[in-house]
mmCIF file with all atom_site columns, C-alpha atoms in Angstrom:
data_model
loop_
_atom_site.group_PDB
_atom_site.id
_atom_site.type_symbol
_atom_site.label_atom_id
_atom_site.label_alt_id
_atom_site.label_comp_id
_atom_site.label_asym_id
_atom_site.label_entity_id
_atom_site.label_seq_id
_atom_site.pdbx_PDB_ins_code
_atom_site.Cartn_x
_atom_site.Cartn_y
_atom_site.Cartn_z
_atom_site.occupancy
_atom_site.B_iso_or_equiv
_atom_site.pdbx_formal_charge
_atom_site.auth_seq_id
_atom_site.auth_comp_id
_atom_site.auth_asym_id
_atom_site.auth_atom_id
_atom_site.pdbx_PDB_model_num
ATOM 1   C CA . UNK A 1 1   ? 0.000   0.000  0.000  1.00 0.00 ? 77  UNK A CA 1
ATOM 2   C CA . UNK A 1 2   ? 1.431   3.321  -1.022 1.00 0.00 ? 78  UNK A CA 1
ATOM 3   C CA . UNK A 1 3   ? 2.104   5.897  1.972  1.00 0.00 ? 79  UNK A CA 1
ATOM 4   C CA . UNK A 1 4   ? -0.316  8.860  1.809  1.00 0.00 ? 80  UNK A CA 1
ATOM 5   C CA . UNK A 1 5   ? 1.722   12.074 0.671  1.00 0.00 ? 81  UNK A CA 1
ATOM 6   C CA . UNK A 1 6   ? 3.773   13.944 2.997  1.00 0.00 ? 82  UNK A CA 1
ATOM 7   C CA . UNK A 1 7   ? 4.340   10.922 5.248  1.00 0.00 ? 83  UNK A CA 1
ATOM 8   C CA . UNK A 1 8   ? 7.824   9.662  5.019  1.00 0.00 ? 84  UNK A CA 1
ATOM 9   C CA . UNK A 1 9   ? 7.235   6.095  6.901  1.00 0.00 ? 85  UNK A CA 1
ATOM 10  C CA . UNK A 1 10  ? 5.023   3.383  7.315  1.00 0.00 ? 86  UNK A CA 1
ATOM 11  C CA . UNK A 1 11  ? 2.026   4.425  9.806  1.00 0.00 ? 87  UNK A CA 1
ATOM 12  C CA . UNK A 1 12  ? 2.438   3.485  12.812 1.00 0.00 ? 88  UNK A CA 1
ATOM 13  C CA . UNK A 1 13  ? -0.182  1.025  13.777 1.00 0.00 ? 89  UNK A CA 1
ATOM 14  C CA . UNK A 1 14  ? -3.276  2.168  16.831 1.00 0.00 ? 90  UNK A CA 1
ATOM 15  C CA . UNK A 1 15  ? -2.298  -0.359 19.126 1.00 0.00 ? 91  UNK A CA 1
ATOM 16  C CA . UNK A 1 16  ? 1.395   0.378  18.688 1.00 0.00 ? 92  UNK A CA 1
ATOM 17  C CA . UNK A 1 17  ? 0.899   3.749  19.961 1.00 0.00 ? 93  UNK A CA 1
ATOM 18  C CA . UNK A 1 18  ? -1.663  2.718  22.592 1.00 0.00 ? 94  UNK A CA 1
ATOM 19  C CA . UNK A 1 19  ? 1.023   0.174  24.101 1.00 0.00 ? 95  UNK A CA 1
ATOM 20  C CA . UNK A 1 20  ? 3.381   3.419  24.279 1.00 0.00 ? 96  UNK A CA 1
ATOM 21  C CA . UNK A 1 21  ? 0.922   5.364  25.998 1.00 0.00 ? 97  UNK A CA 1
ATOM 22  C CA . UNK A 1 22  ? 0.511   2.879  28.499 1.00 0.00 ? 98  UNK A CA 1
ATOM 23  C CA . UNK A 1 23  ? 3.979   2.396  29.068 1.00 0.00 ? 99  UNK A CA 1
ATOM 24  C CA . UNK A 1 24  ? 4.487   6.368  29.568 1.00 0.00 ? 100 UNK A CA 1
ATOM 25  C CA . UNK A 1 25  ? 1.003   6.564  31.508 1.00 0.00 ? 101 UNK A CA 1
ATOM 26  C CA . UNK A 1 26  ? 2.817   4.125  33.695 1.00 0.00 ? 102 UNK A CA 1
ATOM 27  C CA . UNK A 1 27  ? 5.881   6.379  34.248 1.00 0.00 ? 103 UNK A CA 1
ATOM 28  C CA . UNK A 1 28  ? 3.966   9.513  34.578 1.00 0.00 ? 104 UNK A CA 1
ATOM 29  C CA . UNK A 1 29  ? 1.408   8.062  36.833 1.00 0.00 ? 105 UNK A CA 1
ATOM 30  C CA . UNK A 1 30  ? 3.960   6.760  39.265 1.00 0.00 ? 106 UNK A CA 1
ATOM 31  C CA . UNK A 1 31  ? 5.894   10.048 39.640 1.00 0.00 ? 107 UNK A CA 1
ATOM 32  C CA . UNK A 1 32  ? 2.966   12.387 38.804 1.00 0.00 ? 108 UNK A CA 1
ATOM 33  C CA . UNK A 1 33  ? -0.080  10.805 41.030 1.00 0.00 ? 109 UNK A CA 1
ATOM 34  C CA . UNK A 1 34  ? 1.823   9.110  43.346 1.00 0.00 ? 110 UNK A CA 1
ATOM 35  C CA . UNK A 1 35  ? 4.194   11.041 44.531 1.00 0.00 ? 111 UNK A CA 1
ATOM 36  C CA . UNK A 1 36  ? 4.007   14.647 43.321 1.00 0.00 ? 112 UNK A CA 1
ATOM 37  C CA . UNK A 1 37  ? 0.014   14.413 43.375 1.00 0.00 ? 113 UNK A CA 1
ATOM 38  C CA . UNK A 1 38  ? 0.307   12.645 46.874 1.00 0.00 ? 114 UNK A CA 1
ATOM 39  C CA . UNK A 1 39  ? 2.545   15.217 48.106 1.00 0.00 ? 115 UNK A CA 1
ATOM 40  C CA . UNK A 1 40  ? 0.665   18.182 46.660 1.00 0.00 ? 116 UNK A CA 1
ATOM 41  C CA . UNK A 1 41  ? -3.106  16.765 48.106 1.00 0.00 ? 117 UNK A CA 1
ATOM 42  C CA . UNK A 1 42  ? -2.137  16.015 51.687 1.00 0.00 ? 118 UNK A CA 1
ATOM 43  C CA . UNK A 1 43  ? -0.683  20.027 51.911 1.00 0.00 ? 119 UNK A CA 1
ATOM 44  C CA . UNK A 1 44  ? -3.622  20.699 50.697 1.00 0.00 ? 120 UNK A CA 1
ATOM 45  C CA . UNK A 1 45  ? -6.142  18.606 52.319 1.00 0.00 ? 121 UNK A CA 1
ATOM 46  C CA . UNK A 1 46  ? -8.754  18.856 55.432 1.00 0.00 ? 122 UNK A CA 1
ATOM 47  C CA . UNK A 1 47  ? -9.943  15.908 57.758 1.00 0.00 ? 123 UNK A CA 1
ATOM 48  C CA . UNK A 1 48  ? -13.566 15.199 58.036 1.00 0.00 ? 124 UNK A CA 1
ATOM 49  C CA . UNK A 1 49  ? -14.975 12.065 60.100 1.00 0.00 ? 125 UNK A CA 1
ATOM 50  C CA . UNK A 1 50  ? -17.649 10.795 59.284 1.00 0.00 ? 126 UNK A CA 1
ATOM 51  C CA . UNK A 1 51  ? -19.546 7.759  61.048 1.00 0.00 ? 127 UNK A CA 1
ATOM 52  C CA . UNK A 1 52  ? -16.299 7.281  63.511 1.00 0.00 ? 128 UNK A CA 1
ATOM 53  C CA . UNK A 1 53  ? -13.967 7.032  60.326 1.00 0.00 ? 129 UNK A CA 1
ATOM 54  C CA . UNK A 1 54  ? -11.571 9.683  59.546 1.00 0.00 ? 130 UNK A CA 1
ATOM 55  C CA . UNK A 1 55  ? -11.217 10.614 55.575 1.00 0.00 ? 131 UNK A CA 1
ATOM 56  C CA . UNK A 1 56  ? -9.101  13.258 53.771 1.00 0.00 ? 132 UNK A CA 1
ATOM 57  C CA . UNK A 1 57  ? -9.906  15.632 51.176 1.00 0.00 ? 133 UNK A CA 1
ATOM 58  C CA . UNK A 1 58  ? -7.822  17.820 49.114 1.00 0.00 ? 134 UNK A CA 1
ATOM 59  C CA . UNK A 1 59  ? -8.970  21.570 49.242 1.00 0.00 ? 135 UNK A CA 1
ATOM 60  C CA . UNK A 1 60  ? -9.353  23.131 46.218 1.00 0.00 ? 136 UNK A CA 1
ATOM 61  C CA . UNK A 1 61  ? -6.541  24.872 46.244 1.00 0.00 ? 137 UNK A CA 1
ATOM 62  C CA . UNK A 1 62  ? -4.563  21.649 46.593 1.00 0.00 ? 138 UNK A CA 1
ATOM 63  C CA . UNK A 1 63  ? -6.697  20.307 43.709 1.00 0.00 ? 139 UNK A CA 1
ATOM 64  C CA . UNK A 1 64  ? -5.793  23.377 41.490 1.00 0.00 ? 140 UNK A CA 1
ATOM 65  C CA . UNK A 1 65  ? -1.696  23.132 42.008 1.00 0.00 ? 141 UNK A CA 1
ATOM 66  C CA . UNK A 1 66  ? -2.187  19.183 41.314 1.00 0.00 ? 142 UNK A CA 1
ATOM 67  C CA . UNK A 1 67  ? -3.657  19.506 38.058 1.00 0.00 ? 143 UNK A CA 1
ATOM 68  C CA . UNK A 1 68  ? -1.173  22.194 37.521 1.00 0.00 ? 144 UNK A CA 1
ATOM 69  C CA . UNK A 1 69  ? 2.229   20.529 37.984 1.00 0.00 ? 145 UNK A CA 1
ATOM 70  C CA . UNK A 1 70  ? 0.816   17.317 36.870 1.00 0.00 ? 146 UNK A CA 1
ATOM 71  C CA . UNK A 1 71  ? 0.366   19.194 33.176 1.00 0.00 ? 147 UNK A CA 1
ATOM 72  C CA . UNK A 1 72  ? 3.878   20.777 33.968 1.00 0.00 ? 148 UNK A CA 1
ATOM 73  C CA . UNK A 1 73  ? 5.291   16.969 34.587 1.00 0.00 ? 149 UNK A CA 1
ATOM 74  C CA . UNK A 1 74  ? 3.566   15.155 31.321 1.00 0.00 ? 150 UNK A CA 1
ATOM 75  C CA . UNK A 1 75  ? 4.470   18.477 28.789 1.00 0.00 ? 151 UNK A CA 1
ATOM 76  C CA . UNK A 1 76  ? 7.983   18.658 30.055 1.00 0.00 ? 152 UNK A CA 1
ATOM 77  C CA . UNK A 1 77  ? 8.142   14.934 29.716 1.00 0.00 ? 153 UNK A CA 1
ATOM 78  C CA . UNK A 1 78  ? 7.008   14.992 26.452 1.00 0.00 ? 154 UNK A CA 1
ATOM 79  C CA . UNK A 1 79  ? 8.839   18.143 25.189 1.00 0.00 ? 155 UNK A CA 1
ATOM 80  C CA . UNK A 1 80  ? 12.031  17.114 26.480 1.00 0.00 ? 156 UNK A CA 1
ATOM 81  C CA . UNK A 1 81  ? 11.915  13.876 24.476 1.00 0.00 ? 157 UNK A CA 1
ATOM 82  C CA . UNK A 1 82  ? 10.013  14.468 21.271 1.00 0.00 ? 158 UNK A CA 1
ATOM 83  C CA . UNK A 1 83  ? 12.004  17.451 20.928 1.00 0.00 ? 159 UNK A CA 1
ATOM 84  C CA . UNK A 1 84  ? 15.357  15.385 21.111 1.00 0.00 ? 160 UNK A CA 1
ATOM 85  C CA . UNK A 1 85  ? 14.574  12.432 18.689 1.00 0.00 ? 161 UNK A CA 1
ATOM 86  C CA . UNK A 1 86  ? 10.270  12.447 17.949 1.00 0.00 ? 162 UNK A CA 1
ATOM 87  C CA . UNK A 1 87  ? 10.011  9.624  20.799 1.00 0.00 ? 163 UNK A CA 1
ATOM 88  C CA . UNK A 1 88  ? 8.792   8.894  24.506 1.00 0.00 ? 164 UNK A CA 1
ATOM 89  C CA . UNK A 1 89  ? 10.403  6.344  26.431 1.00 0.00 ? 165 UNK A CA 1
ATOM 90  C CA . UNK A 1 90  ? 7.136   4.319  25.671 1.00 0.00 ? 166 UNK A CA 1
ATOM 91  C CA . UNK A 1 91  ? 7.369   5.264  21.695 1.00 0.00 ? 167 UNK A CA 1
ATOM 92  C CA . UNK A 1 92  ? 11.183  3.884  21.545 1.00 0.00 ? 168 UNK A CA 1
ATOM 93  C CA . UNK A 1 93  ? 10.158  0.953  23.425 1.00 0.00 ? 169 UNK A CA 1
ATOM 94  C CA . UNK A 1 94  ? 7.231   0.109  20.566 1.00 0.00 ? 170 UNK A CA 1
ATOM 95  C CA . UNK A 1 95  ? 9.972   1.491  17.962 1.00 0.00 ? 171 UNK A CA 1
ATOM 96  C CA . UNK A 1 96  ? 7.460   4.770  16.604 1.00 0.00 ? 172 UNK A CA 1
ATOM 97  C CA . UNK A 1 97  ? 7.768   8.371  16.054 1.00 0.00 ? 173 UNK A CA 1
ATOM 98  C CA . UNK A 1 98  ? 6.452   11.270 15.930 1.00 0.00 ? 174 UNK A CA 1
ATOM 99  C CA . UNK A 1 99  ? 7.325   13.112 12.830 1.00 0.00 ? 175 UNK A CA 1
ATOM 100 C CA . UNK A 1 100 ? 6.157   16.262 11.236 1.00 0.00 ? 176 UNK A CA 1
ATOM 101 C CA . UNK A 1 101 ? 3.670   15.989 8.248  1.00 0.00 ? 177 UNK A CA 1
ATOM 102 C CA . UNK A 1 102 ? 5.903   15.896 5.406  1.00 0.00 ? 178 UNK A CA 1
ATOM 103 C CA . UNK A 1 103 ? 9.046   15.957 6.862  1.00 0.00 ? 179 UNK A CA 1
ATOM 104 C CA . UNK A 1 104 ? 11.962  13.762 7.896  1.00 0.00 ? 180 UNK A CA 1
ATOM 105 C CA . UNK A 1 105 ? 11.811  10.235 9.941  1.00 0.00 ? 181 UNK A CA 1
ATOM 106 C CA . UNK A 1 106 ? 15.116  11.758 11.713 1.00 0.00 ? 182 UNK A CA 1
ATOM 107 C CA . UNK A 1 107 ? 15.573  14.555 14.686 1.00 0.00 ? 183 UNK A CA 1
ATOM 108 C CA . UNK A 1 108 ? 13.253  15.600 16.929 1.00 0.00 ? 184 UNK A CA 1
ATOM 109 C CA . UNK A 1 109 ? 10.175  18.338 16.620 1.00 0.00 ? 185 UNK A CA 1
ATOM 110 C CA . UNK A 1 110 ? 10.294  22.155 17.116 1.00 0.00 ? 186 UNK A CA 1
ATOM 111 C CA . UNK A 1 111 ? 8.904   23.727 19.759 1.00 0.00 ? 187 UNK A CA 1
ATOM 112 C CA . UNK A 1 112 ? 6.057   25.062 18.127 1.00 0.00 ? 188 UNK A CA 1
ATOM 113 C CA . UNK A 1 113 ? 4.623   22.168 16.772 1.00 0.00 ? 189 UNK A CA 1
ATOM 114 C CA . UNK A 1 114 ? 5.292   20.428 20.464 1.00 0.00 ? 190 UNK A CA 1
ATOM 115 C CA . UNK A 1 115 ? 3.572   23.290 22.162 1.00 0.00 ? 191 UNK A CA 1
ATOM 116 C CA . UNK A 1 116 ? 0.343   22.521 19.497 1.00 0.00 ? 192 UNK A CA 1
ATOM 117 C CA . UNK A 1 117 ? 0.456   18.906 20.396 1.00 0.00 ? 193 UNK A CA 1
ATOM 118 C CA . UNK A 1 118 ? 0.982   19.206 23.971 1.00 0.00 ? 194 UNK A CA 1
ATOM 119 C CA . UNK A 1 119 ? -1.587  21.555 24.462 1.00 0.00 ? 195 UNK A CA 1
ATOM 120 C CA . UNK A 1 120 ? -4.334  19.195 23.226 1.00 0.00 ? 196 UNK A CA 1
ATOM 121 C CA . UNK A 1 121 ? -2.849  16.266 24.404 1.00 0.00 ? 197 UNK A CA 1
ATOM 122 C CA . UNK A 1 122 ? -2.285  17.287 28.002 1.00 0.00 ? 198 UNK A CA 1
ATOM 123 C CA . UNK A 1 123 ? -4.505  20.276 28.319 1.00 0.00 ? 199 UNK A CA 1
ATOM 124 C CA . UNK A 1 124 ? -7.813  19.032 29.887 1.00 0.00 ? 200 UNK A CA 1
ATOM 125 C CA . UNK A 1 125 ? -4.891  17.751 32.611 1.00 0.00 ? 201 UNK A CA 1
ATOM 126 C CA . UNK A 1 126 ? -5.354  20.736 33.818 1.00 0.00 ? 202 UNK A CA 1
ATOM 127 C CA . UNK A 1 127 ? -9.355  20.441 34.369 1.00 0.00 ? 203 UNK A CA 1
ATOM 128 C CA . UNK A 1 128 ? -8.420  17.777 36.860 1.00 0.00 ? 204 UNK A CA 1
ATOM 129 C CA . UNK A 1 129 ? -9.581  20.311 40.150 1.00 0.00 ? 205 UNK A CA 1
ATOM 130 C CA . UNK A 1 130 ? -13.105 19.942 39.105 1.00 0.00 ? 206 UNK A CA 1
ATOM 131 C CA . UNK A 1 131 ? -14.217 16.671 39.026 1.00 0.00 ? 207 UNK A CA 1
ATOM 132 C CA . UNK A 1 132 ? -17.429 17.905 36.587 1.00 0.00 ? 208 UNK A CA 1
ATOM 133 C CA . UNK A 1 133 ? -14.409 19.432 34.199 1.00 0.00 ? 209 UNK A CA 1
ATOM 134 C CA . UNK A 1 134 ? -12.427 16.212 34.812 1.00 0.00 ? 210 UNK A CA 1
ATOM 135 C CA . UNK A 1 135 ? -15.089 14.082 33.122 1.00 0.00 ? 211 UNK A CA 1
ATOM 136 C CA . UNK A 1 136 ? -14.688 15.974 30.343 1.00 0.00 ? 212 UNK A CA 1
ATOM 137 C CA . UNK A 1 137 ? -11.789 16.663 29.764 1.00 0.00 ? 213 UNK A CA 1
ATOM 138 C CA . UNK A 1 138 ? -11.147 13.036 30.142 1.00 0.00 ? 214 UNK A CA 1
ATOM 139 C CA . UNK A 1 139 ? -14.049 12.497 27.767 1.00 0.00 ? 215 UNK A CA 1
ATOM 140 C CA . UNK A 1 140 ? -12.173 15.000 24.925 1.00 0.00 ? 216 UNK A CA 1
ATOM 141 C CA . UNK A 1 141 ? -8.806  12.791 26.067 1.00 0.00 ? 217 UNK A CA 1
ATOM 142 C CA . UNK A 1 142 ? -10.858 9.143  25.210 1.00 0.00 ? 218 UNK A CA 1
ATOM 143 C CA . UNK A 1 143 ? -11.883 10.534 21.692 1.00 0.00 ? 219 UNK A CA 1
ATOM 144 C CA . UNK A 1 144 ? -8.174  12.286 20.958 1.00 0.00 ? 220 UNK A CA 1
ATOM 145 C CA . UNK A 1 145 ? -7.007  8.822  21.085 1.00 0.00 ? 221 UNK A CA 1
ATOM 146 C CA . UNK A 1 146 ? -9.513  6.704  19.248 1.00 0.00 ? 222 UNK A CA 1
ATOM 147 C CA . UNK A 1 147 ? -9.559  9.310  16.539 1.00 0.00 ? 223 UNK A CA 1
ATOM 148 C CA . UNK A 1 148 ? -6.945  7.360  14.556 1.00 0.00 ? 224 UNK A CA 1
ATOM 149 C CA . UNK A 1 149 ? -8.881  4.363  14.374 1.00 0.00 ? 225 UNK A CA 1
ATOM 150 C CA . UNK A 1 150 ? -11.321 6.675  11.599 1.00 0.00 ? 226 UNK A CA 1
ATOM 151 C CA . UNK A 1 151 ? -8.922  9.219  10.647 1.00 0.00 ? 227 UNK A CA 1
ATOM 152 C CA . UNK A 1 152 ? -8.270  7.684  7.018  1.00 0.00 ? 228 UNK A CA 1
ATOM 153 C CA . UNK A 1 153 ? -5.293  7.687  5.775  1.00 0.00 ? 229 UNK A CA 1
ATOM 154 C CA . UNK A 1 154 ? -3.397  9.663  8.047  1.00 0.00 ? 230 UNK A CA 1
ATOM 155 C CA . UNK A 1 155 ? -4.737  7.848  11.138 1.00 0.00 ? 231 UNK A CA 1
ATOM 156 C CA . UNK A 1 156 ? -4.127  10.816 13.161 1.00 0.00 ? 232 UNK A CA 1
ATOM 157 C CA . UNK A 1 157 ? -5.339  11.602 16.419 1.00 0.00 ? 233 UNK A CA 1
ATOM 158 C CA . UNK A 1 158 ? -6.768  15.389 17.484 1.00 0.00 ? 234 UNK A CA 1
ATOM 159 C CA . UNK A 1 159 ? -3.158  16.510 18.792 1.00 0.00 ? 235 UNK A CA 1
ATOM 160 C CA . UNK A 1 160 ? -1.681  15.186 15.795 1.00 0.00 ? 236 UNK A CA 1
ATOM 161 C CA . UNK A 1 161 ? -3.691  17.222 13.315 1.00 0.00 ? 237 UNK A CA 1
ATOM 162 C CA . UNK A 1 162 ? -3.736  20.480 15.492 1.00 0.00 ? 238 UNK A CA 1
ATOM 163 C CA . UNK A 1 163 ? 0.148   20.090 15.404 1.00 0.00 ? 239 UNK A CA 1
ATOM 164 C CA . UNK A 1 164 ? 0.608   18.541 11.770 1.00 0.00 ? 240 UNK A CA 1
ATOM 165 C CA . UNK A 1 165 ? 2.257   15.473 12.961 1.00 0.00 ? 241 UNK A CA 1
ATOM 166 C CA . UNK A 1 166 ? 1.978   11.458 12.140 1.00 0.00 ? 242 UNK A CA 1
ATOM 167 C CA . UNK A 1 167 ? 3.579   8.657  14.262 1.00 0.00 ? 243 UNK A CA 1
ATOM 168 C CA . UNK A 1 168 ? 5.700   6.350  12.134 1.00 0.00 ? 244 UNK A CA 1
ATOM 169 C CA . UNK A 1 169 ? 6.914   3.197  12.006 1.00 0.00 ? 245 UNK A CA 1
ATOM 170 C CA . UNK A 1 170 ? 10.990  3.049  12.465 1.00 0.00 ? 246 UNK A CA 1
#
């Protein structure tokens, strides 16, 4: 099958870049929820008891600098790398890239198209101290990555068309 124009690699396949999402998801999650999250909500938190058992809950304000340096963690994490070389530590593992839209498999991204992608990628992160605003933003983060499953024949998801990029096959 020929490659659609401007792509200069093989697609990479959905589940390929669902199996490196999970394996970053599994990096960011430790360090992000567990400890920086942990850290951040029990600053921020209040103890109520109710029926003779004690519970913790963040304030808002702890709930608001989460979501914040949680967003700060997963861009940095994924400017630092894509910048350098187009992968994640989860896209080298599943050998894919992220390349710009007509141009090279080799090098890295600049930082405009990163701050495109980013920002839709990772921006309803930041939603996370509402849980109403949460929901949707994890609703808008469920359809950004099924996209590619109907996005013919780029098979891009939301981020990648904001930012003009395709993942690739190495």
């Amino acid at each position: 099958m020929p490659l659609p124009p401007g792509v200069p690699a093989p697609l990479a396949e959905w589940w390929q870049r669902l199996v490196a999402r999970l394996v970053d998801g599994l990096i960011l999650g430790v360090v992000g929820y567990l400890i920086i999250g942990g850290i951040i909500r029990s600053a921020f938190s209040t103890e109520e008891t109710l029926f003779g058992v004690t519970i913790s809950t963040p304030t808002f304000a702890g709930m608001l600098i989460s979501a914040i340096v949680t967003f700060l963690l997963y861009a940095a994490y994924e400017f630092f790398l894509v910048s350098r070389d187009g992968q994640t530590i989860g896209k080298k593992v599943m050998k894919i890239r992220v390349v710009k839209l007509g141009g090279s498999v080799h090098g890295g991204l600049d930082t405009e198209t990163l701050a495109k992608r980013i920002g839709v990628l990772w921006g309803p992160q930041l939603l996370a101290f509402n849980v109403f605003l949460n929901a949707l933003g994890g609703l808008f983060s469920l359809v950004n990555v099924l996209w590619p499953l109907w996005d013919k024949p780029l098979q891009q998801a939301i981020h990648d068309k904001v930012a003009g990029t395709v993942v690739v096959k190495l």
